[in-house]
Amino acid sequence: MDALIAKADAIQPLSKKRKFNHKRPSGGDPGPSTSKAHDQTYNSIAKNTSVPKSLRPTNSLPDGAIPKHNHIANKKLRAELVRTSSHIAHSKAMLEDAELLLTGEAGKMEVEGDMERTWRVGQADIEQGAGQEAAKGRRELKLEGGPYTTRYTKNGRHLAVVGKNGHAATFDWQTGTLHTELQLQETCRDITFLHDHSYFAVAQKKYVFIYDRDGVELHCLKSHIEPTRLEFLPYHWLLASIGNAGYLKYQDTSTGQLLVEHRTKFGSCTTMTQNLHNAVIHLGHQNGLVTLWTPNLPHPAVQLLAHLGPVSSISVDPSSGGRYMATAGKDGTVKVWDCRNWKGTVREWSARGTGEPEVEWSQKGYLAVASGGSVNVYTPPSIHTPLPGHTQPPLYLTHPITSRPLTSLRFAPFQDILTIGHGAGVSSILVPGAGEPNFDSAEADPFENRKARREKEVKSLLDKIQPDMINLDPDFVGGLAPVSKLTTNQTHNGKSAQPVDVPFARLSRMERLKIQGKADDTEVVESDDDDGQGGKGDKEERERRRMRGKGKSLKRYLRKQRKNVIDPAAVAIRAKLEKQKQERKQVLLKKKAEAAGVPVAPARPSALDRFKRSES
Amino acid sequence: MVKISVLQHDPSSHLPRRPGDPTPIARNLDPNMHPFARARERTRALNAAKLDRIFAKPFVDALEGHVDAVEVLAKQPDSLTNVASGSWDGGILVHNLSQRTKLLNTPNAHKGKVSGLCFAEDSRILSCGVDRTVKIWRIGGGSDQPLSVLPSKAAFNSIDHQRTSPVFATASNLVHIWDENKTAPISNLTFPTSTETVTSVRFNLSERSILASVGSDRTFALYDIRTSKPERRVVMQMRANSLSWSPTMPTSVLLASEDHNLYTFDIRHLSEPTMIYKGHVAAVMSCDWSPTGTEFVSGGWDRTVRIWQTGQGHSPEVYHTKRMQRVTSTLFTTDARFVLSGSDDGNVRIWKAKAADKLGVVTARERASMEYRSSLVDRWKIDKEVGKIARTRHLPRPVYTASKLKNTMLEARRVKEERRRKHTRAGQSTPKAERKKVVVVEQS
């Protein structure tokens, strides 16, 4: 028996070993090295199993990196938490290492002298400095068909353009091969690719049409009437459209169902964009409002008066995780907003020139503003820095375009290219530093082949996020659960040191209502007016009055309805009674004042008086 | 002077060098490049949990051959395939699991029930029955006759053989220690006060002189055969039906109790069990450890087979079929991949130890994806939907209603206890931990 127990003590994990096993002779060398030297098993495999030096962890984590969770009494939970947090700490450290592996080099434009300015550099100079291959990004497409709207695929390889008069084309932007060219011969307002370049949707005169890569019309979405703008939410497989009637419609492109339609109630809308990081749709309205929509809310999640006049363009910064939004209005101003805090703008300035300014952020956070006859580009740290007043941030690059109007701005993902749709076609300019140099093949790969694209289509369908998960805060998934309905409760005499958790279901009705926030804490409405002086006679008087007040129908209703639950009818009646009481009080005061011959002091004006209905 | 450089991707580093080469993969771990990473991972976890349930087809095969209920199962410790089963009709079968053949078929090995079976060295089997004999058989000898027959005075309930010596133990109204070479027991072990029958006896797997038994007098007793004396004894609230020593932790022993629970005891601290495993809704009749020591199987009167993770006292994997009756014996195979159950309907059933396991060749990619899926489910099991799918098991109606009823009763008992405590003087009655309630008394 003793042999068995000794054996078991030897096997148990170190942490559980009995205390006397921890005692070591003071002179001896403690630590695992001595034990390893004698461990035959270890020695036999050590030379075959050691990790190569290059793969060994370079630095161990500092002491404070992993929290100890000493406050948690439950041993199992504590061990689990420590394991999780050490895993997180290690993966964070490894993430830092992984950044060394990013090989791509972002473009840039730097001046040497103080007197030089980057915006003085024209496109011709950039082309010269960029080298032959990169200079191919600078193109001019002369097209007839009205002002053009453009759109890139997620990987930046393919471009779709559509003209106001119905000329639509998609092509591989890198190789310049045309996929399809359509003359739709009716007004076309917007174009967007669906999950990849094999399908695209066009907002035509009356409906939205979906075409495949070869230009074959696949679907006519008759529920989207007179669409003006389209957005495709790639991770939810939703095609969102807004139209002249002001209805925001979501169509699920994987199932074909019209998911939901929201009536915006702000009339015709021509400005829409999506926040890539939380799939919220931003709409800009004719009255200067910017509204944020999700499919599961019938009203805007956020409503913001951004401009004095119609909003002409909105864009959300993808570099900061969707934190900043830029809006441009027909009032000629460009504003940058912080989406976490809607109290005022971060920056605002008036755009040069007239017309409808357009804004667009690049992947690296460069902001392009097209207004009048030129495109201006601003760089990140200055546009995100709050600054009062109407000062324009330092200009990074400017490019004049003669053919007005400038209708669309798109940065090519993973390229330093800005594509401008305008009255005479499409032109693209080079903006050094605008594109993200390192792409991720699992998300968007400009070099993917057909097999990879097909695989990605299936994978992304499997990973499709349900539309009801769209929320302003995308990180709520996997967050902490709401606080449970368990309540702590002392034992009846209050002597117990340990508070007892009583489940919600076993609480009394009053306590349950209190937890739910539905308990009616207000006092029973008393009918007496508190104007009396102290004394016995007054008390009798009050009693009499209370009796008198009891019969009134409203109070009877209240008394009968009183179930300790706040319900709107009871609240309304209580408010009404309170109002009546106030009026009575006023009359009484007035009478008293008249009797005394003192002029009645008017009530102190309140800021809320302006909202009062006039009596007449 | 202005320094200008424009972003340019080098196609040679992103395209395959030669046709047929894999396309190089670029990675950027910047969170801004991966919007909705958590939401997408959750979707993947949800799909993984669903897939796991879709693929959960645990039943492999049923081994027939017995006319009456199967009473005992035994595995050959040094073989991956050989399993013996004994039945109420007195027959003993030795199955080869991989080929589904019978290596030994003796329909009338004992008169009446075969109550105990165990393997010995050299492919021999020891069997005992209610006909008061122990018989030793050889597998593959070609003959139906036992090598030897050892008679006794009392009907046997259980038998266990030491792994590497000719000593074995039987349980009847007391524990007998036998030597194979002698016809009579070499010693008897019993507690002085014990009068009841011993239902199961097992040698420790590490220290071969240590022996544990459970009896119908609600006791769990430990003996040392070198001193021929009982060492310690524990009286519990309800009797244990079966016991099993852990293969990896030498002092850990598992008891299948009549009170629907399983208990693991550390024999160093017999005053309370180290863990209570709750889930069965009727008496647990048998239990067996996996050779890894990380999980174990149990079968019970509620017609279900359950597979437990060590240290997780609830929500086991549940196996059941329409035709399977009360499970009297269960077994983990020696490769830890399969579970066997013998039940009242006379069949020995083979189940997978992991319900969604794929049998047959699994490629490295497939295994990687399966491992990824299982770790996803493990990571997201706190999520409401994922956890619900991963946790919920369809149960037969009688089991379901029984478990509901049991919950109601336990809850009522708990509430009553709480109220009673509420209305007694403070400090007079303290709540007792569930583990402290199990053992009535510890004797030595």
PDB file of C-alpha atoms in Angstrom, chain B residues 59-248:
ATOM      1  CA  PHE B  59     -22.714   2.641 -33.814  1.00  0.00           C
ATOM      2  CA  VAL B  60     -20.302   0.315 -35.613  1.00  0.00           C
ATOM      3  CA  ASP B  61     -21.549  -3.225 -35.235  1.00  0.00           C
ATOM      4  CA  ALA B  62     -23.361  -5.690 -33.018  1.00  0.00           C
ATOM      5  CA  LEU B  63     -21.724  -8.987 -32.141  1.00  0.00           C
ATOM      6  CA  GLU B  64     -24.327 -11.722 -31.839  1.00  0.00           C
ATOM      7  CA  GLY B  65     -24.051 -15.224 -30.475  1.00  0.00           C
ATOM      8  CA  HIS B  66     -25.504 -15.174 -26.998  1.00  0.00           C
ATOM      9  CA  VAL B  67     -28.966 -16.534 -26.326  1.00  0.00           C
ATOM     10  CA  ASP B  68     -29.478 -14.614 -23.118  1.00  0.00           C
ATOM     11  CA  ALA B  69     -28.341 -11.344 -21.622  1.00  0.00           C
ATOM     12  CA  VAL B  70     -24.654 -10.535 -21.678  1.00  0.00           C
ATOM     13  CA  GLU B  71     -23.295 -10.322 -18.155  1.00  0.00           C
ATOM     14  CA  VAL B  72     -19.585  -9.643 -18.452  1.00  0.00           C
ATOM     15  CA  LEU B  73     -17.067  -8.370 -20.953  1.00  0.00           C
ATOM     16  CA  ALA B  74     -13.311  -8.658 -20.674  1.00  0.00           C
ATOM     17  CA  LYS B  75     -10.475  -7.427 -22.867  1.00  0.00           C
ATOM     18  CA  GLN B  76      -7.149  -9.060 -23.467  1.00  0.00           C
ATOM     19  CA  PRO B  77      -4.576  -6.549 -22.172  1.00  0.00           C
ATOM     20  CA  ASP B  78      -1.919  -7.361 -24.766  1.00  0.00           C
ATOM     21  CA  SER B  79      -4.180  -7.530 -27.785  1.00  0.00           C
ATOM     22  CA  LEU B  80      -5.988  -4.849 -29.751  1.00  0.00           C
ATOM     23  CA  THR B  81      -8.718  -7.104 -30.990  1.00  0.00           C
ATOM     24  CA  ASN B  82      -9.613  -9.870 -28.564  1.00  0.00           C
ATOM     25  CA  VAL B  83     -12.600  -9.438 -26.326  1.00  0.00           C
ATOM     26  CA  ALA B  84     -14.454 -12.065 -24.320  1.00  0.00           C
ATOM     27  CA  SER B  85     -18.099 -12.009 -23.336  1.00  0.00           C
ATOM     28  CA  GLY B  86     -20.022 -14.184 -20.935  1.00  0.00           C
ATOM     29  CA  SER B  87     -23.737 -14.562 -20.770  1.00  0.00           C
ATOM     30  CA  TRP B  88     -26.618 -15.584 -18.508  1.00  0.00           C
ATOM     31  CA  ASP B  89     -27.068 -18.733 -20.592  1.00  0.00           C
ATOM     32  CA  GLY B  90     -23.654 -19.945 -19.464  1.00  0.00           C
ATOM     33  CA  GLY B  91     -21.890 -19.368 -22.776  1.00  0.00           C
ATOM     34  CA  ILE B  92     -18.548 -17.724 -23.303  1.00  0.00           C
ATOM     35  CA  LEU B  93     -17.523 -16.128 -26.601  1.00  0.00           C
ATOM     36  CA  VAL B  94     -14.180 -14.672 -27.542  1.00  0.00           C
ATOM     37  CA  HIS B  95     -14.480 -12.192 -30.395  1.00  0.00           C
ATOM     38  CA  ASN B  96     -11.906 -10.890 -32.768  1.00  0.00           C
ATOM     39  CA  LEU B  97     -13.112  -7.325 -33.257  1.00  0.00           C
ATOM     40  CA  SER B  98     -11.267  -6.540 -36.463  1.00  0.00           C
ATOM     41  CA  GLN B  99     -12.369  -9.655 -38.312  1.00  0.00           C
ATOM     42  CA  ARG B 100     -15.667 -10.122 -36.445  1.00  0.00           C
ATOM     43  CA  THR B 101     -14.886 -13.798 -35.945  1.00  0.00           C
ATOM     44  CA  LYS B 102     -15.289 -15.940 -32.876  1.00  0.00           C
ATOM     45  CA  LEU B 103     -12.034 -17.338 -31.529  1.00  0.00           C
ATOM     46  CA  LEU B 104     -13.759 -19.372 -28.848  1.00  0.00           C
ATOM     47  CA  ASN B 105     -17.357 -20.469 -28.707  1.00  0.00           C
ATOM     48  CA  THR B 106     -18.404 -22.538 -25.712  1.00  0.00           C
ATOM     49  CA  PRO B 107     -22.183 -22.450 -25.369  1.00  0.00           C
ATOM     50  CA  ASN B 108     -22.297 -24.366 -22.101  1.00  0.00           C
ATOM     51  CA  ALA B 109     -19.223 -23.229 -20.285  1.00  0.00           C
ATOM     52  CA  HIS B 110     -21.063 -22.880 -17.000  1.00  0.00           C
ATOM     53  CA  LYS B 111     -24.388 -23.966 -15.656  1.00  0.00           C
ATOM     54  CA  GLY B 112     -26.320 -20.785 -15.147  1.00  0.00           C
ATOM     55  CA  LYS B 113     -24.854 -17.340 -15.452  1.00  0.00           C
ATOM     56  CA  VAL B 114     -21.226 -16.642 -16.253  1.00  0.00           C
ATOM     57  CA  SER B 115     -20.518 -14.020 -13.636  1.00  0.00           C
ATOM     58  CA  GLY B 116     -16.860 -13.227 -14.194  1.00  0.00           C
ATOM     59  CA  LEU B 117     -14.295 -13.320 -16.982  1.00  0.00           C
ATOM     60  CA  CYS B 118     -10.689 -12.295 -17.239  1.00  0.00           C
ATOM     61  CA  PHE B 119      -7.696 -12.883 -19.444  1.00  0.00           C
ATOM     62  CA  ALA B 120      -4.443 -14.408 -18.301  1.00  0.00           C
ATOM     63  CA  GLU B 121      -1.080 -14.828 -19.963  1.00  0.00           C
ATOM     64  CA  ASP B 122      -0.676 -17.161 -22.936  1.00  0.00           C
ATOM     65  CA  SER B 123      -4.122 -16.407 -24.352  1.00  0.00           C
ATOM     66  CA  ARG B 124      -5.959 -18.098 -21.539  1.00  0.00           C
ATOM     67  CA  ILE B 125      -9.291 -17.082 -20.103  1.00  0.00           C
ATOM     68  CA  LEU B 126     -10.527 -17.565 -16.580  1.00  0.00           C
ATOM     69  CA  SER B 127     -14.238 -17.727 -16.082  1.00  0.00           C
ATOM     70  CA  CYS B 128     -16.349 -18.141 -13.017  1.00  0.00           C
ATOM     71  CA  GLY B 129     -20.051 -18.717 -12.644  1.00  0.00           C
ATOM     72  CA  VAL B 130     -22.876 -19.199 -10.277  1.00  0.00           C
ATOM     73  CA  ASP B 131     -22.292 -22.946 -10.633  1.00  0.00           C
ATOM     74  CA  ARG B 132     -19.482 -22.515  -8.050  1.00  0.00           C
ATOM     75  CA  THR B 133     -16.603 -23.318 -10.405  1.00  0.00           C
ATOM     76  CA  VAL B 134     -13.713 -21.423 -11.918  1.00  0.00           C
ATOM     77  CA  LYS B 135     -12.722 -22.700 -15.338  1.00  0.00           C
ATOM     78  CA  ILE B 136      -9.585 -21.932 -17.289  1.00  0.00           C
ATOM     79  CA  TRP B 137      -9.774 -21.965 -21.091  1.00  0.00           C
ATOM     80  CA  ARG B 138      -7.280 -21.579 -23.878  1.00  0.00           C
ATOM     81  CA  ILE B 139      -8.089 -19.530 -26.982  1.00  0.00           C
ATOM     82  CA  GLY B 140      -7.226 -21.080 -30.303  1.00  0.00           C
ATOM     83  CA  GLY B 141      -6.533 -24.489 -28.842  1.00  0.00           C
ATOM     84  CA  GLY B 142      -9.217 -26.054 -30.945  1.00  0.00           C
ATOM     85  CA  SER B 143     -10.880 -27.856 -28.037  1.00  0.00           C
ATOM     86  CA  ASP B 144     -14.090 -26.907 -26.281  1.00  0.00           C
ATOM     87  CA  GLN B 145     -12.933 -28.328 -22.983  1.00  0.00           C
ATOM     88  CA  PRO B 146     -11.449 -26.203 -20.196  1.00  0.00           C
ATOM     89  CA  LEU B 147      -7.823 -26.640 -19.257  1.00  0.00           C
ATOM     90  CA  SER B 148      -8.782 -26.990 -15.633  1.00  0.00           C
ATOM     91  CA  VAL B 149     -11.810 -26.675 -13.372  1.00  0.00           C
ATOM     92  CA  LEU B 150     -11.504 -25.319  -9.836  1.00  0.00           C
ATOM     93  CA  PRO B 151     -14.511 -26.015  -7.621  1.00  0.00           C
ATOM     94  CA  SER B 152     -15.594 -23.987  -4.624  1.00  0.00           C
ATOM     95  CA  LYS B 153     -18.376 -23.839  -2.054  1.00  0.00           C
ATOM     96  CA  ALA B 154     -19.992 -20.551  -2.961  1.00  0.00           C
ATOM     97  CA  ALA B 155     -21.318 -19.016  -6.142  1.00  0.00           C
ATOM     98  CA  PHE B 156     -18.878 -16.523  -7.661  1.00  0.00           C
ATOM     99  CA  ASN B 157     -19.614 -12.940  -8.556  1.00  0.00           C
ATOM    100  CA  SER B 158     -16.395 -11.734 -10.080  1.00  0.00           C
ATOM    101  CA  ILE B 159     -12.883 -12.754 -10.988  1.00  0.00           C
ATOM    102  CA  ASP B 160      -9.648 -10.921 -11.738  1.00  0.00           C
ATOM    103  CA  HIS B 161      -6.209 -12.185 -12.613  1.00  0.00           C
ATOM    104  CA  GLN B 162      -2.863 -10.593 -11.891  1.00  0.00           C
ATOM    105  CA  ARG B 163      -1.211  -9.453 -15.060  1.00  0.00           C
ATOM    106  CA  THR B 164       2.099 -11.354 -14.801  1.00  0.00           C
ATOM    107  CA  SER B 165       1.817 -13.984 -12.113  1.00  0.00           C
ATOM    108  CA  PRO B 166      -0.362 -17.049 -11.640  1.00  0.00           C
ATOM    109  CA  VAL B 167      -2.349 -15.458  -8.828  1.00  0.00           C
ATOM    110  CA  PHE B 168      -5.991 -14.556  -9.254  1.00  0.00           C
ATOM    111  CA  ALA B 169      -8.818 -13.418  -7.029  1.00  0.00           C
ATOM    112  CA  THR B 170     -12.485 -14.309  -6.955  1.00  0.00           C
ATOM    113  CA  ALA B 171     -15.386 -12.700  -5.203  1.00  0.00           C
ATOM    114  CA  SER B 172     -18.199 -14.594  -3.581  1.00  0.00           C
ATOM    115  CA  ASN B 173     -19.328 -14.051  -0.014  1.00  0.00           C
ATOM    116  CA  LEU B 174     -15.688 -13.245   0.631  1.00  0.00           C
ATOM    117  CA  VAL B 175     -12.601 -12.648  -1.467  1.00  0.00           C
ATOM    118  CA  HIS B 176     -10.531 -15.738  -2.289  1.00  0.00           C
ATOM    119  CA  ILE B 177      -6.986 -15.585  -3.556  1.00  0.00           C
ATOM    120  CA  TRP B 178      -6.027 -18.490  -5.781  1.00  0.00           C
ATOM    121  CA  ASP B 179      -2.917 -19.866  -7.326  1.00  0.00           C
ATOM    122  CA  GLU B 180      -3.433 -21.434 -10.723  1.00  0.00           C
ATOM    123  CA  ASN B 181      -1.321 -24.416  -9.728  1.00  0.00           C
ATOM    124  CA  LYS B 182      -3.383 -25.210  -6.660  1.00  0.00           C
ATOM    125  CA  THR B 183      -6.918 -26.468  -6.537  1.00  0.00           C
ATOM    126  CA  ALA B 184      -7.965 -24.638  -3.419  1.00  0.00           C
ATOM    127  CA  PRO B 185      -7.779 -20.922  -2.536  1.00  0.00           C
ATOM    128  CA  ILE B 186      -4.505 -19.957  -0.928  1.00  0.00           C
ATOM    129  CA  SER B 187      -6.101 -17.318   1.284  1.00  0.00           C
ATOM    130  CA  ASN B 188      -9.359 -15.692   2.159  1.00  0.00           C
ATOM    131  CA  LEU B 189      -9.741 -11.987   2.641  1.00  0.00           C
ATOM    132  CA  THR B 190     -12.620 -10.412   4.445  1.00  0.00           C
ATOM    133  CA  PHE B 191     -13.412  -7.687   6.843  1.00  0.00           C
ATOM    134  CA  PRO B 192     -14.265  -9.107  10.251  1.00  0.00           C
ATOM    135  CA  THR B 193     -17.726  -7.576  10.344  1.00  0.00           C
ATOM    136  CA  SER B 194     -18.637  -8.159   6.744  1.00  0.00           C
ATOM    137  CA  THR B 195     -21.395 -10.650   6.067  1.00  0.00           C
ATOM    138  CA  GLU B 196     -22.592  -9.576   2.681  1.00  0.00           C
ATOM    139  CA  THR B 197     -21.531 -10.708  -0.756  1.00  0.00           C
ATOM    140  CA  VAL B 198     -18.694  -9.115  -2.677  1.00  0.00           C
ATOM    141  CA  THR B 199     -19.836  -8.164  -6.141  1.00  0.00           C
ATOM    142  CA  SER B 200     -16.660  -7.128  -7.878  1.00  0.00           C
ATOM    143  CA  VAL B 201     -12.941  -7.465  -7.322  1.00  0.00           C
ATOM    144  CA  ARG B 202     -10.009  -5.882  -9.196  1.00  0.00           C
ATOM    145  CA  PHE B 203      -6.224  -5.927  -8.839  1.00  0.00           C
ATOM    146  CA  ASN B 204      -4.393  -2.641  -8.968  1.00  0.00           C
ATOM    147  CA  LEU B 205      -2.662  -2.260 -12.306  1.00  0.00           C
ATOM    148  CA  SER B 206       0.542  -0.850 -10.887  1.00  0.00           C
ATOM    149  CA  GLU B 207       1.015  -2.458  -7.481  1.00  0.00           C
ATOM    150  CA  ARG B 208      -0.102  -5.997  -8.086  1.00  0.00           C
ATOM    151  CA  SER B 209      -0.573  -7.004  -4.483  1.00  0.00           C
ATOM    152  CA  ILE B 210      -3.257  -4.387  -3.928  1.00  0.00           C
ATOM    153  CA  LEU B 211      -6.796  -5.513  -4.440  1.00  0.00           C
ATOM    154  CA  ALA B 212     -10.043  -3.589  -4.313  1.00  0.00           C
ATOM    155  CA  SER B 213     -13.548  -4.911  -3.964  1.00  0.00           C
ATOM    156  CA  VAL B 214     -17.050  -3.585  -3.766  1.00  0.00           C
ATOM    157  CA  GLY B 215     -19.807  -5.404  -1.975  1.00  0.00           C
ATOM    158  CA  SER B 216     -23.532  -5.368  -1.523  1.00  0.00           C
ATOM    159  CA  ASP B 217     -23.094  -4.024   2.019  1.00  0.00           C
ATOM    160  CA  ARG B 218     -22.367  -0.637   0.381  1.00  0.00           C
ATOM    161  CA  THR B 219     -18.664  -0.979   0.984  1.00  0.00           C
ATOM    162  CA  PHE B 220     -15.569  -0.377  -1.031  1.00  0.00           C
ATOM    163  CA  ALA B 221     -12.648  -2.275   0.484  1.00  0.00           C
ATOM    164  CA  LEU B 222      -8.902  -2.421  -0.162  1.00  0.00           C
ATOM    165  CA  TYR B 223      -6.787  -5.496   0.616  1.00  0.00           C
ATOM    166  CA  ASP B 224      -3.127  -6.324   0.418  1.00  0.00           C
ATOM    167  CA  ILE B 225      -2.545  -9.961  -0.451  1.00  0.00           C
ATOM    168  CA  ARG B 226       0.974  -9.998   0.921  1.00  0.00           C
ATOM    169  CA  THR B 227      -0.275  -9.367   4.418  1.00  0.00           C
ATOM    170  CA  SER B 228      -3.504 -11.272   3.717  1.00  0.00           C
ATOM    171  CA  LYS B 229      -5.316  -8.546   5.532  1.00  0.00           C
ATOM    172  CA  PRO B 230      -7.921  -6.010   4.610  1.00  0.00           C
ATOM    173  CA  GLU B 231      -6.398  -2.551   4.621  1.00  0.00           C
ATOM    174  CA  ARG B 232      -9.205  -0.056   4.502  1.00  0.00           C
ATOM    175  CA  ARG B 233     -12.884   0.046   3.947  1.00  0.00           C
ATOM    176  CA  VAL B 234     -15.353   2.760   3.079  1.00  0.00           C
ATOM    177  CA  VAL B 235     -19.073   2.512   3.638  1.00  0.00           C
ATOM    178  CA  MET B 236     -21.043   4.631   1.232  1.00  0.00           C
ATOM    179  CA  GLN B 237     -24.637   5.801   1.000  1.00  0.00           C
ATOM    180  CA  MET B 238     -25.442   3.385  -1.784  1.00  0.00           C
ATOM    181  CA  ARG B 239     -23.654   0.348  -3.029  1.00  0.00           C
ATOM    182  CA  ALA B 240     -21.281   0.350  -5.943  1.00  0.00           C
ATOM    183  CA  ASN B 241     -21.865  -2.149  -8.716  1.00  0.00           C
ATOM    184  CA  SER B 242     -18.516  -2.147 -10.376  1.00  0.00           C
ATOM    185  CA  LEU B 243     -15.053  -0.717 -10.061  1.00  0.00           C
ATOM    186  CA  SER B 244     -12.101  -0.011 -12.283  1.00  0.00           C
ATOM    187  CA  TRP B 245      -8.545   1.088 -11.506  1.00  0.00           C
ATOM    188  CA  SER B 246      -7.143   3.943 -13.522  1.00  0.00           C
ATOM    189  CA  PRO B 247      -4.480   2.768 -15.957  1.00  0.00           C
ATOM    190  CA  THR B 248      -2.424   5.959 -15.608  1.00  0.00           C
TER     191      THR B 248
END
